[in-house]
Coordinates of C-alpha atoms in Angstrom, one line a residue:
M866 CA -73.3 9.3 193.6
A867 CA -70.1 8.3 195.4
T868 CA -68.7 10.5 198.1
G869 CA -65.4 10.8 199.8
L870 CA -63.6 12.5 202.6
K871 CA -61.1 15.2 201.4
T872 CA -57.7 15.2 202.9
Q873 CA -57.4 19.0 202.9
G874 CA -58.4 20.1 206.4
T875 CA -57.0 17.1 208.2
Q876 CA -55.1 18.0 211.3
L877 CA -52.7 16.1 213.7
Y878 CA -52.8 16.8 217.4
K879 CA -50.7 15.6 220.3
V880 CA -52.3 15.5 223.8
A881 CA -49.9 17.7 225.7
T882 CA -51.6 17.6 229.1
A883 CA -54.7 16.0 230.6
T884 CA -56.8 18.8 229.3
T885 CA -54.8 20.3 226.3
A886 CA -54.2 19.0 222.8
V887 CA -51.9 21.0 220.5
E888 CA -51.9 20.9 216.7
I889 CA -48.7 19.7 214.9
G890 CA -49.0 22.2 212.1
N891 CA -47.7 22.2 208.5
I892 CA -48.6 18.6 207.8
I893 CA -48.5 17.9 204.1
S894 CA -49.3 14.2 204.0
G895 CA -50.0 11.4 206.3
T896 CA -50.8 7.7 206.8
P897 CA -52.7 6.8 210.0
P898 CA -51.8 3.7 212.0
S899 CA -53.2 0.7 210.1
P900 CA -54.0 -2.8 211.5
S901 CA -52.4 -6.1 210.7
S902 CA -52.4 -9.3 212.7
D903 CA -50.2 -12.3 213.3
E904 CA -51.4 -15.7 212.2
L905 CA -51.4 -18.7 214.5
D906 CA -50.8 -22.0 212.8
I907 CA -53.2 -24.6 214.2
T908 CA -52.6 -27.2 211.5
S909 CA -52.6 -30.8 212.9
L910 CA -51.5 -34.1 211.5
T911 CA -55.1 -34.8 210.6
S912 CA -55.5 -31.6 208.7
T913 CA -55.9 -31.7 204.9
A914 CA -54.7 -28.1 204.4
K915 CA -53.0 -25.5 206.5
E916 CA -55.3 -24.0 209.2
Y917 CA -54.9 -20.7 211.0
L918 CA -56.4 -18.4 213.6
Q919 CA -55.9 -14.7 213.8
G920 CA -53.3 -13.7 216.4
L921 CA -52.7 -10.4 218.1
R922 CA -53.4 -7.2 216.1
D923 CA -50.6 -4.7 215.5
Y924 CA -51.7 -1.2 214.5
G925 CA -48.2 -0.3 213.3
E926 CA -47.2 3.3 212.8
G927 CA -48.6 6.6 211.7
T928 CA -46.3 8.4 209.3
F929 CA -46.7 12.2 208.7
E930 CA -44.6 14.4 206.4
L931 CA -44.5 18.1 207.4
N932 CA -42.8 21.3 206.4
W933 CA -40.4 21.8 209.3
D934 CA -40.8 24.9 211.5
P935 CA -38.0 25.0 214.1
A936 CA -39.6 27.9 216.0
T937 CA -39.5 27.7 219.8
V938 CA -42.1 29.0 222.3
G939 CA -43.5 32.2 220.9
G940 CA -42.9 31.2 217.3
T941 CA -45.5 30.1 214.8
N942 CA -45.3 26.4 215.6
P943 CA -43.4 25.6 218.8
Y944 CA -44.4 22.0 218.6
H945 CA -42.0 20.9 215.8
Y946 CA -39.1 21.6 218.2
A947 CA -41.1 19.8 220.9
L948 CA -41.3 16.7 218.7
Q949 CA -37.5 16.3 219.1
V950 CA -37.8 16.8 222.8
D951 CA -40.5 14.0 223.0
F952 CA -38.4 11.7 220.8
D953 CA -35.3 12.2 223.1
A954 CA -37.4 11.5 226.2
G955 CA -39.2 8.5 224.8
T956 CA -42.6 10.2 225.7
V957 CA -45.6 8.0 225.2
R958 CA -48.8 10.1 224.7
E959 CA -52.1 10.2 223.0
W960 CA -52.4 11.5 219.5
M961 CA -55.5 12.5 217.5
I962 CA -56.1 12.9 213.8
G963 CA -59.0 15.2 213.1
F964 CA -60.4 14.6 209.6
S965 CA -61.7 17.2 207.2
D966 CA -65.4 16.7 208.0
G967 CA -65.2 19.3 210.7
T968 CA -62.9 21.9 212.3
A969 CA -63.5 21.4 216.1
T970 CA -60.2 21.4 218.1
P971 CA -60.1 18.6 220.7
T972 CA -60.6 20.0 224.2
A973 CA -61.2 18.3 227.6
P974 CA -63.2 19.4 230.6
V975 CA -61.0 21.1 233.2
A976 CA -59.3 18.6 235.6
S977 CA -60.4 15.6 233.4
A978 CA -58.4 13.4 231.2
F979 CA -59.1 13.4 227.5
P980 CA -62.1 11.2 227.4
T981 CA -63.4 11.6 223.8
P982 CA -62.8 14.1 221.0
P983 CA -65.7 16.4 219.8
T984 CA -68.6 14.7 218.0
T985 CA -68.7 17.4 215.3
R986 CA -65.7 15.9 213.5
T987 CA -64.3 12.4 212.8
Y988 CA -61.2 11.6 214.9
L989 CA -58.8 8.7 215.2
K990 CA -57.3 8.7 218.7
F991 CA -54.3 6.5 219.5
T992 CA -51.5 6.2 222.0
G993 CA -47.9 6.1 220.8
F994 CA -44.3 7.4 220.9
I995 CA -42.2 9.0 218.3
K996 CA -40.2 6.3 216.6
S997 CA -38.3 8.5 214.3
L998 CA -38.1 12.1 213.2
Q999 CA -36.1 12.5 210.0
M1000 CA -35.4 15.8 208.4
Q1001 CA -34.6 16.2 204.7
G1002 CA -34.3 18.9 202.2
G1003 CA -33.1 19.5 198.6
V1004 CA -32.4 22.1 196.0
N1005 CA -35.1 24.7 195.6
D1006 CA -37.2 23.2 198.4
V1007 CA -38.1 23.8 202.0
M1008 CA -36.8 21.7 204.9
K1009 CA -39.2 18.8 205.6
A1010 CA -39.5 16.2 208.3
T1011 CA -41.0 12.7 208.4
L1012 CA -42.6 12.0 211.7
V1013 CA -43.2 8.3 212.6
V1014 CA -45.4 7.6 215.6
R1015 CA -45.5 3.9 216.8
C1016 CA -48.9 3.0 217.9
S1017 CA -49.2 1.1 221.2
G1018 CA -52.6 -0.6 221.9
T1019 CA -55.8 -0.2 219.9
P1020 CA -56.8 3.1 218.2
T1021 CA -60.3 4.4 218.6
L1022 CA -62.3 5.9 215.7
Y1023 CA -64.8 8.5 216.7
Q1024 CA -67.2 9.2 213.9
K1025 CA -68.9 12.6 213.4
V1026 CA -72.5 12.5 214.5

């Protein structure tokens, strides 16, 4: 029988400090960073067909749609406001997507940088900056926002053990 990983229960975290990750709540859909690569043309005059090598990989962007909560510190989700602050500052940070095969919140030992997420849940960890944060709304709807995080470097997939 085929199995799958449900999306319900997936959470997005940003690493706020060396030992603290905070959830970006109210996510309603998302696409993690996905790899593609350049192609290097190595065709010579003696080739009988085009020849290529794989070039550098580009992991692109993670795109997340959320129900916008503008609350500041003390509110139900102070980190939506903080997303705009990060965008304005051009902050590069680590992000983690916790998939639905567990519920463990990422934590780090005191005075230690975030080495690895918990092993009781599958995580995708990547470094990036907020490329765009677009708010939108319509008739008989709630205010939504589309968060685009540009991945820098290679993401790491940590599988649940």
